[in-house]
Structures are given as C-alpha cells and as structure tokens.
PDB file of C-alpha atoms in Angstrom:
ATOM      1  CA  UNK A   1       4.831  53.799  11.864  1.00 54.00           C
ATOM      2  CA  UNK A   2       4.050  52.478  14.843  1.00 58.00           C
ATOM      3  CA  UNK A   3       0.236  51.608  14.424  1.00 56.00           C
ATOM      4  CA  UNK A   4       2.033  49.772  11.286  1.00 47.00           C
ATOM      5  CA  UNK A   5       4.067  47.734  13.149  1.00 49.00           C
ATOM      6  CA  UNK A   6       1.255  47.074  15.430  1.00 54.00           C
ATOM      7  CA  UNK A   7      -0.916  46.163  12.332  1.00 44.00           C
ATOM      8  CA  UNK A   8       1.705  43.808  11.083  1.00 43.00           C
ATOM      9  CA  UNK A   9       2.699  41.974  14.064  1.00 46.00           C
ATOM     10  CA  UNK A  10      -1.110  41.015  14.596  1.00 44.00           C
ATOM     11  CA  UNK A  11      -1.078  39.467  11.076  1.00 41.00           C
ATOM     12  CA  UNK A  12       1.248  37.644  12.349  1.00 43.00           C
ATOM     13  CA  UNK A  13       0.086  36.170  14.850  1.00 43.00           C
ATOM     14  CA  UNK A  14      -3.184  35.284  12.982  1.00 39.00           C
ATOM     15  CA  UNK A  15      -1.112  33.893  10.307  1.00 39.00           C
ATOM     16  CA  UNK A  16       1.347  31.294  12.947  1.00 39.00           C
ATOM     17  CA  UNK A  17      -2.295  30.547  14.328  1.00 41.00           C
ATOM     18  CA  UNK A  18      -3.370  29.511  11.896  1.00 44.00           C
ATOM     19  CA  UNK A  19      -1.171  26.869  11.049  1.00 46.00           C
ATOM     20  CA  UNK A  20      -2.612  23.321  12.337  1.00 51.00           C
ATOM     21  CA  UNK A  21      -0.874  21.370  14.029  1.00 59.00           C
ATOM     22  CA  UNK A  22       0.547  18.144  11.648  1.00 75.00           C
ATOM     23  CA  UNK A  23      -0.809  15.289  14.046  1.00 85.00           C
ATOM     24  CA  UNK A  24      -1.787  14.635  17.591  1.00 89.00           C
ATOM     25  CA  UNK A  25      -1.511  11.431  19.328  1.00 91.00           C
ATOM     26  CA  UNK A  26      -4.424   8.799  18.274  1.00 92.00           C
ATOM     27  CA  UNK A  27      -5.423  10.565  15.029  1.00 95.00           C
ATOM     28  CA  UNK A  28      -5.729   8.581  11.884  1.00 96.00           C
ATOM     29  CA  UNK A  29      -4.672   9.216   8.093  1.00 97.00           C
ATOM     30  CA  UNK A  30      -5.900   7.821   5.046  1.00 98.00           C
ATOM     31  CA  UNK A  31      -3.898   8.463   1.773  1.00 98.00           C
ATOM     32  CA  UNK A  32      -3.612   7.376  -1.838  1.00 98.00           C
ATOM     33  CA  UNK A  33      -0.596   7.633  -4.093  1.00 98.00           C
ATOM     34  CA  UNK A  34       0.898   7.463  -7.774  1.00 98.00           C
ATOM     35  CA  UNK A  35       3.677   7.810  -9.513  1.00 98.00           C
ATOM     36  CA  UNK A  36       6.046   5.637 -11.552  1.00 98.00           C
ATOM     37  CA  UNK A  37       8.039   2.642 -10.195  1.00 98.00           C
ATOM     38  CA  UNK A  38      12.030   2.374 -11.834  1.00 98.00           C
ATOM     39  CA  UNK A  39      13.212  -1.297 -12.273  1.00 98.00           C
ATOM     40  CA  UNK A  40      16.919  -1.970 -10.420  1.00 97.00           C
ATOM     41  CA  UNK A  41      19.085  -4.967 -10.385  1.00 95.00           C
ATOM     42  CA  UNK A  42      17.932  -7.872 -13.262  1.00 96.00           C
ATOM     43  CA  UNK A  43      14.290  -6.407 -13.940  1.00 97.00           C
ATOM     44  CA  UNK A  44      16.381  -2.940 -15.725  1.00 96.00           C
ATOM     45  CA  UNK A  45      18.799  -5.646 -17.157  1.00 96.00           C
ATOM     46  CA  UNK A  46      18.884  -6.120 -21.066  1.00 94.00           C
ATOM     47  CA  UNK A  47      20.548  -9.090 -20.793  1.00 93.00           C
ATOM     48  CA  UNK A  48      17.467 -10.430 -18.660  1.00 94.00           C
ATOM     49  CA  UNK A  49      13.798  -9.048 -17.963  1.00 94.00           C
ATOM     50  CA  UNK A  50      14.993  -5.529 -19.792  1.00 96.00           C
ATOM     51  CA  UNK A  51      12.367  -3.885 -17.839  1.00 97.00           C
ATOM     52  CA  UNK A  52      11.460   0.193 -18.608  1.00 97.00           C
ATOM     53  CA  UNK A  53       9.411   2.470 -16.139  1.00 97.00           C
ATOM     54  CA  UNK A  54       6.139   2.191 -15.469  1.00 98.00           C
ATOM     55  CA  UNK A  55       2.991   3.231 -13.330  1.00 98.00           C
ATOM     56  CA  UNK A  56       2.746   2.804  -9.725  1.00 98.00           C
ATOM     57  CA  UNK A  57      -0.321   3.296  -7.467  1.00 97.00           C
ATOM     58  CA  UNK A  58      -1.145   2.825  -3.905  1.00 98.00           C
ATOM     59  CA  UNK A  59      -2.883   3.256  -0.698  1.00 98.00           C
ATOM     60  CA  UNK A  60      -1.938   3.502   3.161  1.00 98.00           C
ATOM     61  CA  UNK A  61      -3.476   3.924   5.920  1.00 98.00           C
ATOM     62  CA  UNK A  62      -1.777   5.297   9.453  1.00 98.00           C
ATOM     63  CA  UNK A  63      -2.380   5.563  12.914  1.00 97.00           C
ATOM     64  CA  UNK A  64      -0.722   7.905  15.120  1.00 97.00           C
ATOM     65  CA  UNK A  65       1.183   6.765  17.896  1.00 96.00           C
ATOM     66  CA  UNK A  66       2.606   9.383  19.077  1.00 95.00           C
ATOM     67  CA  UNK A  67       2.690  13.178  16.941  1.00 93.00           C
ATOM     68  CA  UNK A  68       5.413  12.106  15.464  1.00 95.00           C
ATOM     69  CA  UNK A  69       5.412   8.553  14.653  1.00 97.00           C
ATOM     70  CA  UNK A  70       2.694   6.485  13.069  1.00 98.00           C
ATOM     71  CA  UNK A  71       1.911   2.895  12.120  1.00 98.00           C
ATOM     72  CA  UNK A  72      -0.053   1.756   9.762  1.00 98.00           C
ATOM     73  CA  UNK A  73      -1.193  -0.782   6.571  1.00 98.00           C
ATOM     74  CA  UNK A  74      -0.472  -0.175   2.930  1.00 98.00           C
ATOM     75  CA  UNK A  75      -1.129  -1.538  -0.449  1.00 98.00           C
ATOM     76  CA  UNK A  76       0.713  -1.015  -3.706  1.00 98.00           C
ATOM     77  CA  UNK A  77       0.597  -2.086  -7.175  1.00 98.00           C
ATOM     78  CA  UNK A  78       3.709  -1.814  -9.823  1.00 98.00           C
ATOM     79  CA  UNK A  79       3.521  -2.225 -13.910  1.00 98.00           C
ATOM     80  CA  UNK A  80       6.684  -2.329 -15.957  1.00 98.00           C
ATOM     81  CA  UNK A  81       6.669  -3.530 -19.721  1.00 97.00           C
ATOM     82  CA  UNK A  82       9.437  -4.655 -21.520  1.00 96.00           C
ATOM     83  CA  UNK A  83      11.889  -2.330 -23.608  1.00 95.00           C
ATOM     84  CA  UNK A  84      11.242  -4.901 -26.859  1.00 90.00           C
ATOM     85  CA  UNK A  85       8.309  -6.114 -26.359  1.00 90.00           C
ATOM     86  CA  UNK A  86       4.475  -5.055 -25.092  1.00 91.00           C
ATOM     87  CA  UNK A  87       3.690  -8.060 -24.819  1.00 92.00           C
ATOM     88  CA  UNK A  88       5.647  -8.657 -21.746  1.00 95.00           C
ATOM     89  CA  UNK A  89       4.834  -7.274 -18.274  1.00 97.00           C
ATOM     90  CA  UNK A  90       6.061  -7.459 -15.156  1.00 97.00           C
ATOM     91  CA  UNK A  91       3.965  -6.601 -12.422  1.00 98.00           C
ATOM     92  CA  UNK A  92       4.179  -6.518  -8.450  1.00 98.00           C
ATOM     93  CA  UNK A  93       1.019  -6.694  -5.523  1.00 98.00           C
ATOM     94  CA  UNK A  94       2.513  -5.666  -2.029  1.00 98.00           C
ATOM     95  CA  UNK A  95       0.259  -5.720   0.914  1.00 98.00           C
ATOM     96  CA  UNK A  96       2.138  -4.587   3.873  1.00 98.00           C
ATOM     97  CA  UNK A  97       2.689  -2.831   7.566  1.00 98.00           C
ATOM     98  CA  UNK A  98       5.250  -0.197   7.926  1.00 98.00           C
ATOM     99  CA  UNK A  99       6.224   2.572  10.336  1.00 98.00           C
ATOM    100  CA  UNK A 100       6.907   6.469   9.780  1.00 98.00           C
ATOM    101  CA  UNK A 101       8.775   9.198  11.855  1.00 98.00           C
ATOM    102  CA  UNK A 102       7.771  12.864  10.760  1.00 96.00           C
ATOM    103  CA  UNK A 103      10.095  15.003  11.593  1.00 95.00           C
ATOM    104  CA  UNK A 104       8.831  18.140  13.951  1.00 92.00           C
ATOM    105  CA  UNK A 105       9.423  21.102  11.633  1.00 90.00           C
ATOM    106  CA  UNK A 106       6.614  23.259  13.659  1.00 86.00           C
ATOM    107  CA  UNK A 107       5.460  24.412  10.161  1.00 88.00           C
ATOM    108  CA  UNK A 108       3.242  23.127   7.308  1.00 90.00           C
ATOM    109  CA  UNK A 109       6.300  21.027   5.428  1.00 93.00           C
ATOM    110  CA  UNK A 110       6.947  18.070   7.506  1.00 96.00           C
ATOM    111  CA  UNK A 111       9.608  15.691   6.260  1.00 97.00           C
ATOM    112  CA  UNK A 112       9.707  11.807   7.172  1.00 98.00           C
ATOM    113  CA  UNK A 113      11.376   8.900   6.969  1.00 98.00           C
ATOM    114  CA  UNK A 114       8.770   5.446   5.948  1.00 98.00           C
ATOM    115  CA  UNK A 115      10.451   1.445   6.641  1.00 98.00           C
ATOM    116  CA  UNK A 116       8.141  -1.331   6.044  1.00 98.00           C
ATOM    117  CA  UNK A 117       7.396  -5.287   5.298  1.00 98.00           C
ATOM    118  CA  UNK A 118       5.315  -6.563   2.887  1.00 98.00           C
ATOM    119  CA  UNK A 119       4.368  -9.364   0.962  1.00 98.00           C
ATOM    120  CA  UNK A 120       4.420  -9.658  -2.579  1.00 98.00           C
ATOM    121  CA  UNK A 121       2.769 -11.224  -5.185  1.00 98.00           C
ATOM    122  CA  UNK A 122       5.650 -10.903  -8.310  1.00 98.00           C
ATOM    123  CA  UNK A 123       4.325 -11.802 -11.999  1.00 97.00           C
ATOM    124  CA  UNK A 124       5.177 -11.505 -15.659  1.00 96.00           C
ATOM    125  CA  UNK A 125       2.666 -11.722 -18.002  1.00 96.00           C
ATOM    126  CA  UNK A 126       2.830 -12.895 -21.464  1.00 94.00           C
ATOM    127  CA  UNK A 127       0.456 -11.199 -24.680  1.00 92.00           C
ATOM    128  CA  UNK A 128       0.076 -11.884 -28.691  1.00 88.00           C
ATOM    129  CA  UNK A 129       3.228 -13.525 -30.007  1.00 83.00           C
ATOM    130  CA  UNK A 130       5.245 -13.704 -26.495  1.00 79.00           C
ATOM    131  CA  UNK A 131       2.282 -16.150 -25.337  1.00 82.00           C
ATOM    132  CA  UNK A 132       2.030 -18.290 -28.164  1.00 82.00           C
ATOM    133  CA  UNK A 133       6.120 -18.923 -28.423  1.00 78.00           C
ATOM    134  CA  UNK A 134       6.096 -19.726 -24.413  1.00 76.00           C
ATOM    135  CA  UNK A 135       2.624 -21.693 -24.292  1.00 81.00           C
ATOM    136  CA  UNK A 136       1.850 -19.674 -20.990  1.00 86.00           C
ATOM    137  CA  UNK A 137       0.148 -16.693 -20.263  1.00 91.00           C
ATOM    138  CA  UNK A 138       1.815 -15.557 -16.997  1.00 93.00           C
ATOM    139  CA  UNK A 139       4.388 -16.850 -14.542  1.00 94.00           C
ATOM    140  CA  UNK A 140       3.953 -15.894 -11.386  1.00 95.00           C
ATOM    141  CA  UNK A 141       5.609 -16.220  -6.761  1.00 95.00           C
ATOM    142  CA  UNK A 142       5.154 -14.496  -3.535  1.00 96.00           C
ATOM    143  CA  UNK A 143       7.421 -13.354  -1.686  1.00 97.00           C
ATOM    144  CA  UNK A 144       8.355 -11.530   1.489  1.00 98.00           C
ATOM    145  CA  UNK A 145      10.121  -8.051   0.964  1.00 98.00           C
ATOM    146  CA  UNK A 146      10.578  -5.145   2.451  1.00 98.00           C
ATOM    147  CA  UNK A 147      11.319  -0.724   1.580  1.00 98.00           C
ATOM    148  CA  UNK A 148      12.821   1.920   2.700  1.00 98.00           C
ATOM    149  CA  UNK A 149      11.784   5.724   1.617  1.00 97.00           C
ATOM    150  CA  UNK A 150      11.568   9.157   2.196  1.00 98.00           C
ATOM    151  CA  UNK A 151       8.959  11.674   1.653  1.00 98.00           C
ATOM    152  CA  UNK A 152       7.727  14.962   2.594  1.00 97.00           C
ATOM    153  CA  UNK A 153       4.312  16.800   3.024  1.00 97.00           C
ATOM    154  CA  UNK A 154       2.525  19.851   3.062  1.00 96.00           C
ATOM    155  CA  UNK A 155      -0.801  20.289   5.272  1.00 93.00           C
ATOM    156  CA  UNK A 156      -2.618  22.484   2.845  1.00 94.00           C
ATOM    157  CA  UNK A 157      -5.824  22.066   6.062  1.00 92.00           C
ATOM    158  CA  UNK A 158      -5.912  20.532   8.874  1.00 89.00           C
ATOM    159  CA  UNK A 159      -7.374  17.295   7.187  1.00 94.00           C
ATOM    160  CA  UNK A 160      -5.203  17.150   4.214  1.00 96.00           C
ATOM    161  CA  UNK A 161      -2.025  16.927   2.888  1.00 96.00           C
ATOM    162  CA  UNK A 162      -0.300  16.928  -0.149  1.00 98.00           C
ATOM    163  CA  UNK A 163       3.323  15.513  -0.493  1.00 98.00           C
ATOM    164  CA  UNK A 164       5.687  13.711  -2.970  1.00 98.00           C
ATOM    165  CA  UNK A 165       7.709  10.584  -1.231  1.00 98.00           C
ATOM    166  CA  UNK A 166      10.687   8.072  -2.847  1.00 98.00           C
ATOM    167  CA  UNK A 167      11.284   4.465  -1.610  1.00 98.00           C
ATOM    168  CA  UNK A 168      13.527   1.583  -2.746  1.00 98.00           C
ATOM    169  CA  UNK A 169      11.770  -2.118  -2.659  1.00 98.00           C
ATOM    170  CA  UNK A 170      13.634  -4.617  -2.477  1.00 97.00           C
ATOM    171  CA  UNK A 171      11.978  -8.233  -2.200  1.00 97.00           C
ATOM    172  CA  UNK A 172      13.437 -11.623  -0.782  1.00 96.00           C
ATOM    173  CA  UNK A 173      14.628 -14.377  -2.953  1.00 95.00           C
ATOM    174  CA  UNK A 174      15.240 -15.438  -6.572  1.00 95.00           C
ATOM    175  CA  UNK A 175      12.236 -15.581  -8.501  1.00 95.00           C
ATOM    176  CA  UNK A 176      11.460 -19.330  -9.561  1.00 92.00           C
ATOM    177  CA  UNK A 177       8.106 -19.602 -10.512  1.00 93.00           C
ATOM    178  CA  UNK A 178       6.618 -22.952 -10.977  1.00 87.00           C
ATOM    179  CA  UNK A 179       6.051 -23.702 -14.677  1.00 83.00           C
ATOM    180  CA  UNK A 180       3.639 -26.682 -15.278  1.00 81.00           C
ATOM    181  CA  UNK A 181       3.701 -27.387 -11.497  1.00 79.00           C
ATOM    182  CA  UNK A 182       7.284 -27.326 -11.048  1.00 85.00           C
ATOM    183  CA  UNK A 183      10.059 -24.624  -9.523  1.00 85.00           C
ATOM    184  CA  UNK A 184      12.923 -24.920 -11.995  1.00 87.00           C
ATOM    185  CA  UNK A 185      16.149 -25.680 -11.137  1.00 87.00           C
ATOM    186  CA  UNK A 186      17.654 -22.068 -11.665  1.00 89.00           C
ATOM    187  CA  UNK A 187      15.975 -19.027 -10.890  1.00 92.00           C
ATOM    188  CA  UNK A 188      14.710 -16.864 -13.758  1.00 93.00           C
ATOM    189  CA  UNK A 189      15.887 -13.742 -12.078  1.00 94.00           C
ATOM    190  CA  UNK A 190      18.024 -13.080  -9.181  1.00 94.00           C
ATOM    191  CA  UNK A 191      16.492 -10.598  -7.861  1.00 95.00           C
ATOM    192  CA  UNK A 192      13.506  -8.430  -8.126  1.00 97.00           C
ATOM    193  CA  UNK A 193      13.611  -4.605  -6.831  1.00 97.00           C
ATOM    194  CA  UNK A 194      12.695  -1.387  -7.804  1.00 98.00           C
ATOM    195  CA  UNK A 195      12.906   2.242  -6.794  1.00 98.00           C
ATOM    196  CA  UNK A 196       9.022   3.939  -5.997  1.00 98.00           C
ATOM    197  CA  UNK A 197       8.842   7.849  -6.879  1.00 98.00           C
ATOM    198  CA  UNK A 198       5.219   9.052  -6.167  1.00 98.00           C
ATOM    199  CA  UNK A 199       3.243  12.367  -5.233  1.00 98.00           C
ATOM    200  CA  UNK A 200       0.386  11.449  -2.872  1.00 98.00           C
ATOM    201  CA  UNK A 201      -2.546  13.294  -1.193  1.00 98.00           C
ATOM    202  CA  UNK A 202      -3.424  12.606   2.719  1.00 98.00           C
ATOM    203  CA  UNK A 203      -6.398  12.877   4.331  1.00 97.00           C
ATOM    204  CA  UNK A 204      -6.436  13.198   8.267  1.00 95.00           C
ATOM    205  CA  UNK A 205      -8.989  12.338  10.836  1.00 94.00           C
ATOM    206  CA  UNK A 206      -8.569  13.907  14.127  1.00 89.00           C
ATOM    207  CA  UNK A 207      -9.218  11.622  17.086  1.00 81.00           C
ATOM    208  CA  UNK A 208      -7.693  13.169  20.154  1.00 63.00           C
ATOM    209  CA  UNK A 209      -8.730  14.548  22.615  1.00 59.00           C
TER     210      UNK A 209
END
C-alpha cells in the first residue's frame, strides 16, 4: 500500500510538471479565429437591414506585457445576408488594437477578459435584381468602434492553445454612406453592432528569458 501511494504521488508530480506555464513576460502569440457573427440593434431589424447570422473570421496578434496581460493588433472580417434576399450583404473590415487580462488559474484553462478599438470599414452589397432596382452595387463608411468580450483557453502545449471566446461590437455613428457623392440627409441605419461567437487556435512564441 505504501509503495502505491509512493507510486502515485510521483505521477503526480510528473503530471503538475508537466503543465507549462500559460505565458511569461515578453512572449508573443499569434492566433486565428472563426465563428459566426449575430446582428443586434437595426442590422437584426425586419423593419430595416433584416440581417441573419453569418460567418466571422479573424486574426490577432499579442504581446505579453506582463504573464497576465497582453497587448496586441487584430483583424476581423463579418458577413451577414439578408433574411429575404441573397442578394443583399452586409459586411464589416475591423483593423484594430486591444488589450487582454488572463486570469491566473495555475492550470491549463485560463479564462480572460479582451477590450479593444478598431476601425471599421461597414458595407452592404447589392447582387442580381437588388442591384439593378438600386442602380448601385454597394454602399459603403468607416467608422471608429470599439468591443468588449470574453473568452477562455486551453494550452493543449506549451506553444498552443485552443479556446472558444464571445465579444459584442459595437461601432460609432449612424451609417450614411455617400450615394453618388453625397451623405444623405438621414442615416440609413442607426446603428451598426453585432455580437462575435468564435472558437480560435493560439500559437505561442516564447521570448523570455
């Protein structure tokens, strides 16, 4: 019983050394993302843009500034279609900074909280039938905006990580797009948000020392 004990304690140990640390001060991450993107506000509204789900895909880069905080750069790119026609897309390019604070755990899952700006490039293209009645093929702004999210993450090695992470984007004034070289009056939409849900995989690059 004893030599058991003995047996299973040094397991153990094996096992809690062997799991890596999440991050050290000065490493560097580079991840990629997907998922779908959920219109809120006027882009779900039938009454207006009557927007459905669609595909969502990104990339992000982070530096570690401390082990448990990062900054870093990310990119994104959003698709909804229309619930009656597709022929009609809407479709958002972010290119942004943001910041994240993992939370220590001291195991493998690491929870963390993301908050970033961003500047986006908001469109709605037109196809077939939806073209020809509007005599344009896309309408497009850019805008400042900025999200909020959660996400969590397993460090399957000590260079990469799987996870799944949910963010709300919410982006800064109406959206009046010129239309033959002119910002209308009214805007077309009051606002134009939507909530992220994706699964990513991170890869890590340890730097310190």
């Amino acid at each position: 019983m004893r030599k058991l004990a003995m047996v299973l304690f040094a397991l153990g140990s094996l096992v809690l050394m062997a799991v890596p640390a999440f991050a050290e001060k000065g490493d560097m991450a580079f991840g990629v993302n997907g998922g779908m993107a959920m219109p809120m506000g006027q882009l779900a509204d039938e009454d207006y843009a009557d927007m459905k789900m669609g595909p969502d895909f990104g990339i992000n880069f982070d530096y570690f500034i401390t082990k448990d905080m990062a900054l870093g750069l990310d990119g994104s790119y959003a698709m909804m279609t229309a619930n009656e026609s597709d022929d009609v897309k809407a479709k958002t390019m972010a290119f942004g900074v943001h910041g994240k604070y993992f939370v220590p755990t001291g195991g493998r899952f690491v929870p963390y909280l993301n908050l970033g700006v961003g500047y986006y490039n908001r469109k709605v293209e037109f196809e077939g039938d939806a073209a020809d009645f509007l005599g344009v093929d896309k309408l497009s702004d850019n805008k400042l905006g900025i999200n909020a999210g959660v996400g969590v993450e397993y460090k399957v090695t000590p260079m990469v990580g799987i996870g799944v992470n949910g963010a709300y984007v919410y982006t800064i004034g109406e959206w009046k797009p010129e239309i033959d070289g002119e910002e209308p009056d009214e805007a077309l939409l009051d606002d134009w948000n939507y909530i992220s849900f994706k699964g990513a995989v991170t890869f890590y690059f340890p730097m310190a020392k």
